[in-house]
Short mmCIF file of N, CA and C in Angstrom, two decimals:
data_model
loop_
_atom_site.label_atom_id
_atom_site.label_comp_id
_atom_site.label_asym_id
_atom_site.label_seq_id
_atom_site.Cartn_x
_atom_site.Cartn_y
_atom_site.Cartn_z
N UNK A 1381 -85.78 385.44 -36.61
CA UNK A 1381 -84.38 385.76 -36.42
C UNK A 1381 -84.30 387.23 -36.00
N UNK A 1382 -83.43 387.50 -34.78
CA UNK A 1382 -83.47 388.73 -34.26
C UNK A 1382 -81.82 389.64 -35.00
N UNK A 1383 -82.18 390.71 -34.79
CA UNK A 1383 -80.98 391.51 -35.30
C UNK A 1383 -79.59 391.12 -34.64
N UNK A 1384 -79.80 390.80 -33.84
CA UNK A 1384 -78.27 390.12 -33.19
C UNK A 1384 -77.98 389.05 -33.48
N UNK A 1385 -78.45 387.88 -33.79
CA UNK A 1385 -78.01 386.78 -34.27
C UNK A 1385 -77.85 387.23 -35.74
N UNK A 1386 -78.13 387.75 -36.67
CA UNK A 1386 -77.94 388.73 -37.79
C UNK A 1386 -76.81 388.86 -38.19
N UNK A 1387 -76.57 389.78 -36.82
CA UNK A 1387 -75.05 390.24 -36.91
C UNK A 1387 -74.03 389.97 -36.38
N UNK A 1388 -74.13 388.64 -35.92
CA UNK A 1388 -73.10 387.85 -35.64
C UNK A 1388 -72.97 387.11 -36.49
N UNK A 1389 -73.74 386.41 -37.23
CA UNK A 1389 -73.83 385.48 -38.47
C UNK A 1389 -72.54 386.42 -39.66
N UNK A 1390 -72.69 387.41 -39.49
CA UNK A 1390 -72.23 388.45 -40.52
C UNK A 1390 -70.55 388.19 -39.97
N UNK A 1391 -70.34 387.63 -38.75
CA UNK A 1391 -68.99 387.51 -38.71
C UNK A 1391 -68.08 386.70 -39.61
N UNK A 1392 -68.58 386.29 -40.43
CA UNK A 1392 -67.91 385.05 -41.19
C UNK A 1392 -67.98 385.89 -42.57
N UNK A 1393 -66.86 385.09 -43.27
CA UNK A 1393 -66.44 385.79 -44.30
C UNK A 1393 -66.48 384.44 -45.62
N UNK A 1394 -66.59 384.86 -46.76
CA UNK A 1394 -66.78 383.96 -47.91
C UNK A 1394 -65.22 383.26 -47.67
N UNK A 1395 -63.98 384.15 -47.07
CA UNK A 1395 -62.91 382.97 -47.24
C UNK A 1395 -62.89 382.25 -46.59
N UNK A 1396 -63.71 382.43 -45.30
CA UNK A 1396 -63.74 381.86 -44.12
C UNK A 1396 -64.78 380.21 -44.44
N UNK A 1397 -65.56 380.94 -45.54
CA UNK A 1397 -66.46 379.76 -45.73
C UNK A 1397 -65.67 378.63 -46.87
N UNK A 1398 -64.89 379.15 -47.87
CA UNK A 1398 -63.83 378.78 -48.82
C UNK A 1398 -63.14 377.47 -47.64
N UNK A 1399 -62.36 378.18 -46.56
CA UNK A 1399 -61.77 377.37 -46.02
C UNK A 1399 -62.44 376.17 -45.19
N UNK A 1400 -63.34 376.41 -44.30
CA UNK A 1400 -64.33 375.71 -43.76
C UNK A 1400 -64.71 374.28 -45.45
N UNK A 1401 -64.73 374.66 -45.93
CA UNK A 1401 -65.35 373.92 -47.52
C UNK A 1401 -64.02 373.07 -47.44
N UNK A 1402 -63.05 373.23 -47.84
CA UNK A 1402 -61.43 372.88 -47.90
C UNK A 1402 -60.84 371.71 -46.61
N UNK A 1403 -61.45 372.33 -45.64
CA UNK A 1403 -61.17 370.95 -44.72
C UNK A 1403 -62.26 370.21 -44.84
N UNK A 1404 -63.23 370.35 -45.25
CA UNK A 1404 -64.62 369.28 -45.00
C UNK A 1404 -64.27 368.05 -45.93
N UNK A 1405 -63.68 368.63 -47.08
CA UNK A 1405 -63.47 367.82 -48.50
C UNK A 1405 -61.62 367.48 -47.89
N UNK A 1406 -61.16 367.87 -47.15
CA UNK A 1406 -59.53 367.50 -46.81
C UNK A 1406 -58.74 367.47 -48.12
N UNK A 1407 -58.78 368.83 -48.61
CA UNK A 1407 -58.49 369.49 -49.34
C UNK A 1407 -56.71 370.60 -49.10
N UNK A 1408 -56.14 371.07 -49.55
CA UNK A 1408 -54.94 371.73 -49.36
C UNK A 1408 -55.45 373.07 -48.92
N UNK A 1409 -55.19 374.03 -48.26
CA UNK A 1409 -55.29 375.13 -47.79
C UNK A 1409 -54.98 376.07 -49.47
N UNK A 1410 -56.19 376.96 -49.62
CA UNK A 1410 -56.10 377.50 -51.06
C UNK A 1410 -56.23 376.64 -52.57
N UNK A 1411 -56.85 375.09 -51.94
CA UNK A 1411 -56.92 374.66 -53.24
C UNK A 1411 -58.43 375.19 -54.00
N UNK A 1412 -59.67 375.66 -53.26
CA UNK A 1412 -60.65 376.40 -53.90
C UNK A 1412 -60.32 377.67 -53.90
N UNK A 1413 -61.15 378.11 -55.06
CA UNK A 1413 -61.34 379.23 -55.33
C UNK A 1413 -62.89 379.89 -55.38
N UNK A 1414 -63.03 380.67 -55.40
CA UNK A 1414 -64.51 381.20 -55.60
C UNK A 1414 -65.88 381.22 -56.82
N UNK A 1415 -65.14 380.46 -58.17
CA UNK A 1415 -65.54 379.94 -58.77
C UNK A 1415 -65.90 378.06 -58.60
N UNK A 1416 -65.23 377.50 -58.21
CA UNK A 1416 -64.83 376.11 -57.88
C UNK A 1416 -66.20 375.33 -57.62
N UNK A 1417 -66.08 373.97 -58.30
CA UNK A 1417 -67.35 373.64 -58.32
C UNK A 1417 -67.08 371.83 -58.09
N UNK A 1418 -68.07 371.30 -57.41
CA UNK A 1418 -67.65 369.90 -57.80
C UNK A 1418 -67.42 368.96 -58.22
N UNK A 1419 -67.05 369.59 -59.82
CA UNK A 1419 -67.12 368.70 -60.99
C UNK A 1419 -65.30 368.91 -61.04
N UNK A 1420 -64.88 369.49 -60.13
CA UNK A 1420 -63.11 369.87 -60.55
C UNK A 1420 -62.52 368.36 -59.54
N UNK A 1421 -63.17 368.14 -58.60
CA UNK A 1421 -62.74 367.39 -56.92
C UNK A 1421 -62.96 366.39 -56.83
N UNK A 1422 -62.36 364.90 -57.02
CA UNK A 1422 -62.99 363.97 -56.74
C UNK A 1422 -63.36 363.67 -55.16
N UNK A 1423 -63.41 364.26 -54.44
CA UNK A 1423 -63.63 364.35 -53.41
C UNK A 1423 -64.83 365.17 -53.13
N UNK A 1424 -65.16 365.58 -53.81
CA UNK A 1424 -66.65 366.35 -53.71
C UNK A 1424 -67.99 365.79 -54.12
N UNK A 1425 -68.32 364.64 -53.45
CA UNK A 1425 -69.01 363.31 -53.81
C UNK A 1425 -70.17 363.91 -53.01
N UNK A 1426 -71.60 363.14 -53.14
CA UNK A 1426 -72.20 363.16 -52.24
C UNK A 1426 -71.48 363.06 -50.81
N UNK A 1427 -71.28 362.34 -50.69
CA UNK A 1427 -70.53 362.27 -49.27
C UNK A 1427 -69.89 363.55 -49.10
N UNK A 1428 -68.68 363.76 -49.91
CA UNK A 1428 -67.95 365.18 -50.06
C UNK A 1428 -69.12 366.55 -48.96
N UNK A 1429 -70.55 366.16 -50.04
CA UNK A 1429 -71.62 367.49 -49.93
C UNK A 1429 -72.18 367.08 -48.65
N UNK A 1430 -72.02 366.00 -48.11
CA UNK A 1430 -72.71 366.07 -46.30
C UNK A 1430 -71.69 366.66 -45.46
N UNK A 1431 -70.13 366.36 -45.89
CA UNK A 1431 -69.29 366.75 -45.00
C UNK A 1431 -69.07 368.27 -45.20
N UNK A 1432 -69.79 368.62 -46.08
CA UNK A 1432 -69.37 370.44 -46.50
C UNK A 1432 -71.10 370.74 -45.73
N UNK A 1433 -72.08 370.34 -45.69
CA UNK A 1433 -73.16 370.75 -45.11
C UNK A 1433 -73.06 370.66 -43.29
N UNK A 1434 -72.34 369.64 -42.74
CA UNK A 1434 -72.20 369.39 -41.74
C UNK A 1434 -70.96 370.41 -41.10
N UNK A 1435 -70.20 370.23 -41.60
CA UNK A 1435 -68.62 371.61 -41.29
C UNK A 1435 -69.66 373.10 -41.50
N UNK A 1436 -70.08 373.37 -42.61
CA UNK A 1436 -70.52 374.34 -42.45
C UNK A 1436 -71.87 375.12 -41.24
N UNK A 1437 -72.49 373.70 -41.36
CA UNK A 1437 -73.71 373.79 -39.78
C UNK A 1437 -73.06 373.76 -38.66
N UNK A 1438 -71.99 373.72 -38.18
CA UNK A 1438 -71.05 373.94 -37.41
C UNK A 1438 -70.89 375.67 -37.19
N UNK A 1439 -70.06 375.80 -37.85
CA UNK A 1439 -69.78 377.61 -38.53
C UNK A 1439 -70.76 378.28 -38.23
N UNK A 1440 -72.28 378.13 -38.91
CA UNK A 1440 -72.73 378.81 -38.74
C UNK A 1440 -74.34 378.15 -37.71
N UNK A 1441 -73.42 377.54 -36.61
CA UNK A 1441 -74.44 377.27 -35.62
C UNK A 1441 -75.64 376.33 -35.82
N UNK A 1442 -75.46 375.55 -36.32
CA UNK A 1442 -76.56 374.84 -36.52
C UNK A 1442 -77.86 375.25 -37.68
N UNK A 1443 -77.26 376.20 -38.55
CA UNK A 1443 -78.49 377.15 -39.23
C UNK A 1443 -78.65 376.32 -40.42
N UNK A 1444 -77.49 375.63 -40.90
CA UNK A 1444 -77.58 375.48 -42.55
C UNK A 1444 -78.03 373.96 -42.66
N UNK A 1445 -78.13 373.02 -41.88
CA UNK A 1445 -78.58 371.69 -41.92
C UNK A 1445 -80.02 371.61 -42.32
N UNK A 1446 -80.57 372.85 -41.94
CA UNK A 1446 -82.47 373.15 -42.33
C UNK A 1446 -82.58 373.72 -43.32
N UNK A 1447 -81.62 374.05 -43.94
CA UNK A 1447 -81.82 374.56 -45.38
C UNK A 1447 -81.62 373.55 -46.81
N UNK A 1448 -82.76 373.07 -46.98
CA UNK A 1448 -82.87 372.01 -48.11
C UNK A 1448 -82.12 372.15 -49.27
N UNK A 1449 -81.86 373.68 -50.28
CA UNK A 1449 -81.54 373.68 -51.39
C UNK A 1449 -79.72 373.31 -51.17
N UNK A 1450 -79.33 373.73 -50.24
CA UNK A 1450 -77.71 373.76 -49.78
C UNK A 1450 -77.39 371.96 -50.10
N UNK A 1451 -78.06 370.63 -49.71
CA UNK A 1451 -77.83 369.66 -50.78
C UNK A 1451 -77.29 369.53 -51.87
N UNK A 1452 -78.22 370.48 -53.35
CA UNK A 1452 -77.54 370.64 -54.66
C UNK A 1452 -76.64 372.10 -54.80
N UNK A 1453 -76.28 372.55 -53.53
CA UNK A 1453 -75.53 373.57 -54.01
C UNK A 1453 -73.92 372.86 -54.41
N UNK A 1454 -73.80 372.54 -55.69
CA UNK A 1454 -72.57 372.02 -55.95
C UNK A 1454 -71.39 372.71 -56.35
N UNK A 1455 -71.13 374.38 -56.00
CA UNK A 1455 -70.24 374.65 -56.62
C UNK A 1455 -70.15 376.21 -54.88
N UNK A 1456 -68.81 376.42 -55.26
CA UNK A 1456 -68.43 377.58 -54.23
C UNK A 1456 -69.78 378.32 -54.43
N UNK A 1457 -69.83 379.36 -55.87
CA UNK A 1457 -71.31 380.46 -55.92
C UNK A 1457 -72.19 380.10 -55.30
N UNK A 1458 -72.47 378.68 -55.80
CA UNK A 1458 -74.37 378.32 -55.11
C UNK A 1458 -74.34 378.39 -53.64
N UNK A 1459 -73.03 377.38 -53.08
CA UNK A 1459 -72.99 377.74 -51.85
C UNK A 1459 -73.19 379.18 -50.92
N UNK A 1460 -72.38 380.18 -51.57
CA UNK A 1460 -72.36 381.02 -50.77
C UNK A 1460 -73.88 382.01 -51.10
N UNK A 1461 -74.12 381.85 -52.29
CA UNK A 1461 -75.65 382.16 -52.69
C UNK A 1461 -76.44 381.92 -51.98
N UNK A 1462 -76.51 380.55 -51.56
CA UNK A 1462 -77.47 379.94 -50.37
C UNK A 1462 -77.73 380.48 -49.07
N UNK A 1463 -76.19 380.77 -48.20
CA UNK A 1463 -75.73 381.70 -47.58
C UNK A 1463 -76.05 383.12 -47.17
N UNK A 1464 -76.27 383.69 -48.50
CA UNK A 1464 -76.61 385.08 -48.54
C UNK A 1464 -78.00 385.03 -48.29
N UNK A 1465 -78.43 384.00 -49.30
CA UNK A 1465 -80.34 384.67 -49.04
C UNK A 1465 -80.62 384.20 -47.80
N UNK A 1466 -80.07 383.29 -47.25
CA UNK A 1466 -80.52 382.94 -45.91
C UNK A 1466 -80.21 383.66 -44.80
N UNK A 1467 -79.52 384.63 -45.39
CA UNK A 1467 -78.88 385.90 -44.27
C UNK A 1467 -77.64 385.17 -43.30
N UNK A 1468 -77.57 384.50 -43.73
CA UNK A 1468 -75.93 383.99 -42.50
C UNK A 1468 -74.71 384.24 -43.32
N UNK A 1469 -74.83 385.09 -44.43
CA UNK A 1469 -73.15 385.22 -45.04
C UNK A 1469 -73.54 386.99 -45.41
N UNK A 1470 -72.98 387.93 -45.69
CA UNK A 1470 -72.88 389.60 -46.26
C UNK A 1470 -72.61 389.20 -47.41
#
């Protein structure tokens, strides 16, 4: 990964990823929060977690579909945790 794809990745923002999460699950605009996990959503099913892996590999270009642990990331933190170490979120 070169410094420019880096820092374009860096364009996206945790609300940005909040919201991206929110339509995947067809969810209300502001119904997550940054704690929020998928034990609150019945809509956050397995299925729920392909359509939040797939919306989000979107976003961020095709990067996050190769990242295995993002599967059990079941809650906003892990997600964006995942994110960070993988360098596509600040």
């Amino acid at each position: 990964m070169n410094v420019r794809e880096v820092t374009l990745n860096f364009n996206h923002s945790k609300t940005t990823v909040i919201a991206t999460i929110e339509r995947a699950l067809d969810l209300q605009k502001g119904s997550l929060g940054e704690n929020s996990s998928s034990a609150e959503y019945n809509s956050w099913d397995s299925l729920g977690q392909v359509d939040i892996i797939l919306a989000l590999d979107v976003l961020f270009d095709g990067k996050v579909n190769a990242i295995p642990e993002m599967a059990d990331a079941n809650s906003v933190p892990k997600i964006i945790d995942v994110l960070i170490r993988h360098l596509l979120l600040s």
